Amino acid sequence: MMEKSVLNPNQIWIFVVLVHIAGSVMVSLMGVIPLGTAVLSGVICFFAGNIIERKPKNYLLCILCWILSLLIMNALDREMQASFLLNELLFVCAVWIGKRGYVKTEAYCGLKKISVKMLVPIICIAVLLFIMAGYVNACSMIVFQNYVTSSIETIKNVPLAGLAVAAIAPAVVEELYFRGFIYRGMNNKLQAVLLSSLLFALLHMNFNQMCYAFVMGLFFAAVVCVTDNLTISILLHMIFNSFTVFSICFENSPIVQKIMAFQLNGYRIFQSVVMDSQGNIHPEWLFTGGIIALFSLAGAAGLLILLSKMQKKMMERSIGELTKETKMVSFVWKPDLKFYVGCAICLLVAVLYEFFL
């Protein structure tokens, strides 16, 4: 059946890897052509207009999205333009996958309503995860090079465009694919949590990001497993990414400087490092950071339990409301050639970046 071939997690995985690679090459090439990115963005929006229901208002919406896309990219450098266009392409492809699988993408992936009260624990969880992930990142930098910091520094003078390209777009796209299609395509939820986290880490295609992306992926998948609501995981991911954007764009703000300078036993909680300027490991920072990271993770887990109870109460109040269910397609997952090829491509790119580029 068409839905089986399109929505199979192995198929989704190889698809997103190939689109990521081919899309990166395509947007990089278009970036050197005058008005190339503008034309490509228009093509993507036109593609979106032909996927969704063909109505004048939908075409108008696609035109407005194209104009907004041009405004955002105009404020970004070439590398960040490529990143934004790639996420734009992947988002449209996610909608296309839903249509080819005869499901509504937002319904199949589990996008549901949340209450305003739920925003407080979501923000608190994001803060705790930021602390924990910072420590994992600092530890990974003992072995692997950090390639992200220098590229994302280019958004420091354009906070709104920075939020769009580094916080909002990747959060939506990554959650739709990994905690949406791949996670929900599997019957075994423990397997789905582990696999979606592993593939999420691999798609970052560099060893430094893979380390903390895997840990973050586990928590985001746990959020979806406990709450059955992808909206929560998208918001959590988005807020988490936003902290990095704000710390870069407002690094000269006295408030941001005080937050980043906050430390315990010499360990900077919000700007984690475990090595000094000479590259020597500080045992005190390593130990203190580890304890703080564990407490942060425990606090985030406790808030997640609270969040799940709030979600349950909200769903109970919604009983009786007329809702339209979507068809669910899940699989007894087994790795196939597509799965291994996708993993091999990601690891190959990571090796090339780490040792040759």
Coordinates of C-alpha atoms in Angstrom, one line a residue:
M1 CA 0.0 0.0 0.0
M2 CA 1.1 3.6 -0.7
E3 CA 0.7 4.6 3.0
K4 CA 2.9 1.7 4.1
S5 CA 5.8 2.5 1.7
V6 CA 5.7 6.3 2.4
L7 CA 5.2 6.2 6.2
N8 CA 7.6 3.4 7.0
P9 CA 10.3 4.8 9.4
N10 CA 13.1 3.4 7.3
Q11 CA 11.6 5.2 4.2
I12 CA 11.2 8.4 6.2
W13 CA 14.8 8.2 7.5
I14 CA 16.5 7.7 4.1
F15 CA 14.2 10.4 2.6
V16 CA 15.2 13.0 5.1
V17 CA 18.9 12.2 4.9
L18 CA 18.9 12.4 1.1
V19 CA 16.8 15.6 1.0
H20 CA 19.1 17.1 3.7
I21 CA 22.2 16.3 1.6
A22 CA 20.8 17.2 -1.8
G23 CA 19.0 20.2 -0.4
S24 CA 22.2 21.6 1.2
V25 CA 24.0 21.3 -2.1
M26 CA 21.2 22.8 -4.1
V27 CA 20.7 25.9 -1.8
S28 CA 24.5 26.4 -1.7
L29 CA 24.6 26.5 -5.5
M30 CA 21.6 28.8 -5.7
G31 CA 23.2 31.1 -3.2
V32 CA 26.0 32.0 -5.6
I33 CA 23.5 32.9 -8.4
P34 CA 22.0 36.4 -8.3
L35 CA 18.5 36.1 -6.8
G36 CA 19.0 32.3 -6.7
T37 CA 17.8 31.9 -3.1
A38 CA 14.7 34.1 -3.8
V39 CA 13.8 32.0 -6.9
L40 CA 14.3 28.7 -4.9
S41 CA 12.2 29.9 -2.1
G42 CA 9.5 30.8 -4.6
V43 CA 9.6 27.3 -6.1
I44 CA 9.3 25.8 -2.7
C45 CA 6.3 27.9 -1.9
F46 CA 4.7 27.1 -5.3
F47 CA 5.3 23.4 -4.5
A48 CA 3.5 23.9 -1.2
G49 CA 0.6 25.6 -2.9
N50 CA 0.1 22.5 -5.1
I51 CA 0.3 20.1 -2.2
I52 CA -2.3 21.6 0.0
E53 CA -5.9 22.0 -1.2
R54 CA -5.9 24.2 -4.3
K55 CA -7.9 27.2 -3.3
P56 CA -7.2 30.9 -4.0
K57 CA -6.7 31.6 -0.2
N58 CA -4.1 28.9 0.0
Y59 CA -2.2 30.2 -2.9
L60 CA -2.4 33.7 -1.3
L61 CA -1.0 32.2 1.9
C62 CA 1.9 30.7 0.0
I63 CA 2.7 34.0 -1.6
L64 CA 2.7 35.7 1.8
C65 CA 5.0 33.0 3.2
W66 CA 7.3 33.6 0.2
I67 CA 7.5 37.3 1.0
L68 CA 8.1 36.6 4.7
S69 CA 10.8 34.1 3.7
L70 CA 12.5 36.8 1.5
L71 CA 12.5 39.3 4.4
I72 CA 14.0 36.8 6.8
M73 CA 16.7 35.7 4.3
N74 CA 17.6 39.3 3.4
A75 CA 18.8 39.8 7.0
L76 CA 21.0 36.6 7.0
D77 CA 24.3 35.7 5.6
R78 CA 24.6 33.1 2.9
E79 CA 25.2 30.1 5.2
M80 CA 22.2 31.0 7.4
Q81 CA 20.0 31.6 4.2
A82 CA 20.9 28.0 3.1
S83 CA 19.9 26.7 6.5
F84 CA 16.6 28.5 6.5
L85 CA 15.8 27.3 2.9
L86 CA 16.7 23.7 3.8
N87 CA 14.3 23.7 6.7
E88 CA 11.6 25.4 4.5
L89 CA 12.1 22.6 2.0
L90 CA 11.9 19.8 4.6
F91 CA 8.8 21.3 6.1
V92 CA 7.0 21.3 2.7
C93 CA 8.2 17.7 2.2
A94 CA 6.7 16.7 5.6
V95 CA 3.3 18.0 4.3
W96 CA 3.8 16.1 1.1
I97 CA 4.6 12.9 3.0
G98 CA 1.3 13.1 4.9
K99 CA -0.6 13.6 1.7
R100 CA 1.1 10.6 0.0
G101 CA 0.4 8.5 3.0
Y102 CA -3.3 9.6 3.1
V103 CA -3.0 11.2 6.5
K104 CA -3.0 14.8 7.7
T105 CA 0.6 15.5 8.8
E106 CA -0.4 17.6 11.9
A107 CA -2.9 14.9 13.0
Y108 CA -0.7 11.9 12.4
C109 CA 2.3 13.5 14.1
G110 CA 0.2 14.3 17.2
L111 CA -0.1 18.1 17.2
K112 CA -2.6 18.9 19.9
K113 CA -3.8 21.9 21.9
I114 CA -2.1 23.0 25.1
S115 CA -3.3 25.3 27.9
V116 CA -1.6 28.6 28.8
K117 CA -0.8 27.2 32.2
M118 CA 1.4 24.6 30.6
L119 CA 3.8 27.2 29.3
V120 CA 5.4 27.8 32.7
P121 CA 6.6 24.2 33.2
I122 CA 7.6 24.0 29.6
I123 CA 9.8 27.1 29.9
C124 CA 11.3 25.7 33.2
I125 CA 12.1 22.4 31.6
A126 CA 13.8 24.2 28.7
V127 CA 16.0 26.1 31.1
L128 CA 17.0 22.9 33.0
L129 CA 17.7 21.1 29.7
F130 CA 19.8 24.0 28.5
I131 CA 22.0 23.6 31.6
M132 CA 22.2 19.8 31.2
A133 CA 22.9 19.9 27.4
G134 CA 25.6 22.6 28.0
Y135 CA 27.5 20.2 30.2
V136 CA 27.2 17.3 27.7
N137 CA 28.4 19.7 25.0
A138 CA 31.4 20.8 27.1
C139 CA 32.4 17.2 27.7
S140 CA 32.1 16.3 24.0
M141 CA 34.4 19.2 23.2
I142 CA 37.2 17.4 25.1
V143 CA 37.3 15.0 22.1
F144 CA 35.4 16.7 19.2
Q145 CA 35.6 20.1 17.5
N146 CA 32.6 22.5 17.9
Y147 CA 31.7 23.7 14.4
V148 CA 28.4 25.4 15.3
T149 CA 29.5 28.4 17.4
S150 CA 31.3 30.2 14.6
S151 CA 28.5 29.9 12.1
I152 CA 25.7 30.9 14.4
E153 CA 27.6 34.0 15.5
T154 CA 26.5 35.7 12.3
I155 CA 22.9 36.2 13.7
K156 CA 24.0 38.4 16.5
N157 CA 22.7 41.6 14.9
V158 CA 19.5 40.2 13.6
P159 CA 17.6 38.6 16.5
L160 CA 14.2 38.2 14.8
A161 CA 15.7 36.5 11.7
G162 CA 18.0 34.6 14.1
L163 CA 15.0 33.2 15.9
A164 CA 13.4 32.1 12.7
V165 CA 16.4 30.4 11.3
A166 CA 18.0 28.9 14.4
A167 CA 15.1 28.4 16.8
I168 CA 11.7 28.1 15.2
A169 CA 12.3 26.5 11.8
P170 CA 14.6 23.6 13.0
A171 CA 12.4 22.9 16.0
V172 CA 9.3 22.5 13.9
V173 CA 11.0 20.4 11.1
E174 CA 13.0 18.1 13.4
E175 CA 10.1 17.4 15.7
L176 CA 7.8 16.6 12.8
Y177 CA 10.2 14.0 11.4
F178 CA 11.8 12.4 14.4
R179 CA 9.1 12.7 17.2
G180 CA 6.4 12.8 14.6
F181 CA 6.7 10.4 11.6
I182 CA 9.5 8.1 12.8
Y183 CA 8.3 7.9 16.4
R184 CA 4.7 7.3 15.6
G185 CA 5.4 4.8 12.8
M186 CA 6.6 2.2 15.4
N187 CA 4.5 0.0 17.6
N188 CA 7.2 -0.5 20.2
K189 CA 7.5 2.8 22.0
L190 CA 10.7 2.1 23.8
Q191 CA 12.3 1.2 20.5
A192 CA 10.7 4.4 19.0
V193 CA 12.2 6.6 21.8
L194 CA 15.7 5.2 21.3
L195 CA 15.7 5.0 17.5
S196 CA 14.2 8.5 16.9
S197 CA 16.9 9.9 19.3
L198 CA 19.7 8.1 17.6
L199 CA 18.6 9.2 14.1
F200 CA 18.0 12.7 15.3
A201 CA 21.6 12.8 16.6
L202 CA 23.0 11.3 13.4
L203 CA 21.3 13.8 11.1
H204 CA 23.4 16.6 12.7
M205 CA 26.3 15.0 10.9
N206 CA 29.1 16.2 13.3
F207 CA 30.2 14.3 16.4
N208 CA 30.1 17.3 18.7
Q209 CA 26.4 17.9 18.1
M210 CA 25.6 14.2 17.9
C211 CA 26.5 13.9 21.6
Y212 CA 24.1 16.4 23.1
A213 CA 21.5 15.9 20.3
F214 CA 21.1 12.3 21.3
V215 CA 20.5 13.2 25.0
M216 CA 18.1 16.0 24.0
G217 CA 16.4 13.6 21.6
L218 CA 15.8 11.1 24.4
F219 CA 14.1 13.7 26.5
F220 CA 12.0 15.1 23.6
A221 CA 10.9 11.6 22.7
A222 CA 10.0 11.0 26.4
V223 CA 7.9 14.1 26.3
V224 CA 5.9 12.8 23.4
C225 CA 5.7 9.3 25.0
V226 CA 4.3 10.7 28.3
T227 CA 2.0 13.4 26.9
D228 CA 1.2 12.1 23.4
N229 CA 1.4 15.7 22.3
L230 CA 4.0 16.8 19.7
T231 CA 3.1 20.5 20.3
I232 CA 4.8 20.3 23.7
S233 CA 8.0 18.9 22.3
I234 CA 8.0 21.5 19.5
L235 CA 7.6 24.4 22.0
L236 CA 10.2 22.9 24.3
H237 CA 12.7 22.5 21.4
M238 CA 11.9 26.0 20.2
I239 CA 12.4 27.6 23.6
F240 CA 15.6 25.6 24.1
N241 CA 17.1 26.9 20.8
S242 CA 15.9 30.4 21.6
F243 CA 18.2 30.6 24.6
T244 CA 21.2 30.3 22.4
V245 CA 19.9 32.9 20.0
F246 CA 19.3 35.4 22.8
S247 CA 22.7 34.7 24.5
I248 CA 24.4 35.6 21.1
C249 CA 22.2 38.5 20.0
F250 CA 22.2 40.2 23.4
E251 CA 25.6 39.2 24.7
N252 CA 26.4 42.8 25.7
S253 CA 23.2 43.1 27.8
P254 CA 24.0 43.4 31.6
I255 CA 21.3 40.8 32.4
V256 CA 22.6 38.3 29.9
Q257 CA 26.2 38.9 31.1
K258 CA 25.2 38.2 34.7
I259 CA 23.3 35.1 33.8
M260 CA 26.2 33.8 31.7
A261 CA 28.7 34.6 34.4
F262 CA 26.7 32.8 37.1
Q263 CA 28.9 30.0 38.5
L264 CA 29.2 27.4 41.2
N265 CA 32.6 26.3 42.4
G266 CA 34.1 28.0 39.3
Y267 CA 31.8 26.1 36.9
R268 CA 29.7 28.4 34.7
I269 CA 26.2 27.0 34.8
F270 CA 24.8 28.7 31.7
Q271 CA 28.1 28.8 29.7
S272 CA 29.5 25.4 30.4
V273 CA 33.2 24.6 30.0
V274 CA 35.3 21.9 31.6
M275 CA 38.6 22.9 30.1
D276 CA 40.8 25.9 30.6
S277 CA 42.1 28.2 27.8
Q278 CA 45.1 25.8 27.4
G279 CA 42.9 22.8 26.8
N280 CA 43.5 21.2 30.2
I281 CA 40.6 19.4 31.9
H282 CA 39.5 21.0 35.2
P283 CA 38.4 18.1 37.5
E284 CA 36.5 20.4 39.7
W285 CA 34.5 21.8 36.8
L286 CA 33.9 18.3 35.4
F287 CA 32.6 17.0 38.8
T288 CA 30.5 20.1 39.7
G289 CA 29.1 20.3 36.2
G290 CA 28.1 16.6 36.3
I291 CA 26.3 17.0 39.6
I292 CA 24.4 20.1 38.3
A293 CA 23.5 18.3 35.1
L294 CA 22.1 15.4 37.0
F295 CA 20.0 17.6 39.2
S296 CA 18.8 19.6 36.2
L297 CA 17.8 16.4 34.4
A298 CA 16.0 15.2 37.6
G299 CA 14.2 18.5 37.9
A300 CA 13.1 18.4 34.2
A301 CA 11.8 14.9 34.7
G302 CA 9.8 16.0 37.7
L303 CA 8.3 18.9 35.7
L304 CA 7.5 16.5 32.9
I305 CA 5.4 14.4 35.2
L306 CA 3.5 17.5 36.2
L307 CA 3.1 18.4 32.6
S308 CA 1.7 15.0 31.7
K309 CA -0.9 15.4 34.5
M310 CA -1.9 18.8 33.2
Q311 CA -2.2 17.4 29.7
K312 CA -4.4 14.5 31.0
K313 CA -6.8 16.8 32.7
M314 CA -7.0 19.0 29.6
M315 CA -7.8 15.9 27.5
E316 CA -10.4 14.7 30.0
R317 CA -12.2 18.1 29.8
S318 CA -12.2 17.7 26.0
I319 CA -14.1 14.4 26.1
G320 CA -17.3 14.9 24.4
E321 CA -16.0 17.4 21.9
L322 CA -16.3 16.2 18.3
T323 CA -12.9 15.4 17.0
K324 CA -11.9 13.9 13.7
E325 CA -9.4 11.1 14.1
T326 CA -6.7 10.4 11.6
K327 CA -5.7 7.0 10.4
M328 CA -2.6 5.7 12.3
V329 CA -0.1 3.5 10.5
S330 CA 2.5 1.8 12.7
F331 CA 5.1 -0.9 12.0
V332 CA 6.9 -3.7 13.7
W333 CA 10.1 -2.0 12.9
K334 CA 13.1 -3.8 11.5
P335 CA 16.2 -2.1 10.0
D336 CA 16.6 -2.5 6.3
L337 CA 19.1 -1.4 3.7
K338 CA 17.6 2.1 3.7
F339 CA 18.2 2.5 7.4
Y340 CA 21.8 1.4 7.2
V341 CA 22.6 3.5 4.1
G342 CA 21.1 6.6 5.9
C343 CA 23.2 6.0 9.0
A344 CA 26.4 5.4 6.9
I345 CA 25.9 8.6 5.0
C346 CA 25.6 10.6 8.2
L347 CA 28.6 9.0 9.8
L348 CA 30.7 9.5 6.7
V349 CA 29.9 13.2 6.6
A350 CA 30.7 13.5 10.3
V351 CA 34.1 11.8 9.8
L352 CA 34.9 14.1 6.8
Y353 CA 34.1 17.2 8.9
E354 CA 36.1 16.0 11.9
F355 CA 39.2 14.8 10.3
F356 CA 39.5 16.1 6.7
L357 CA 37.5 19.4 6.3

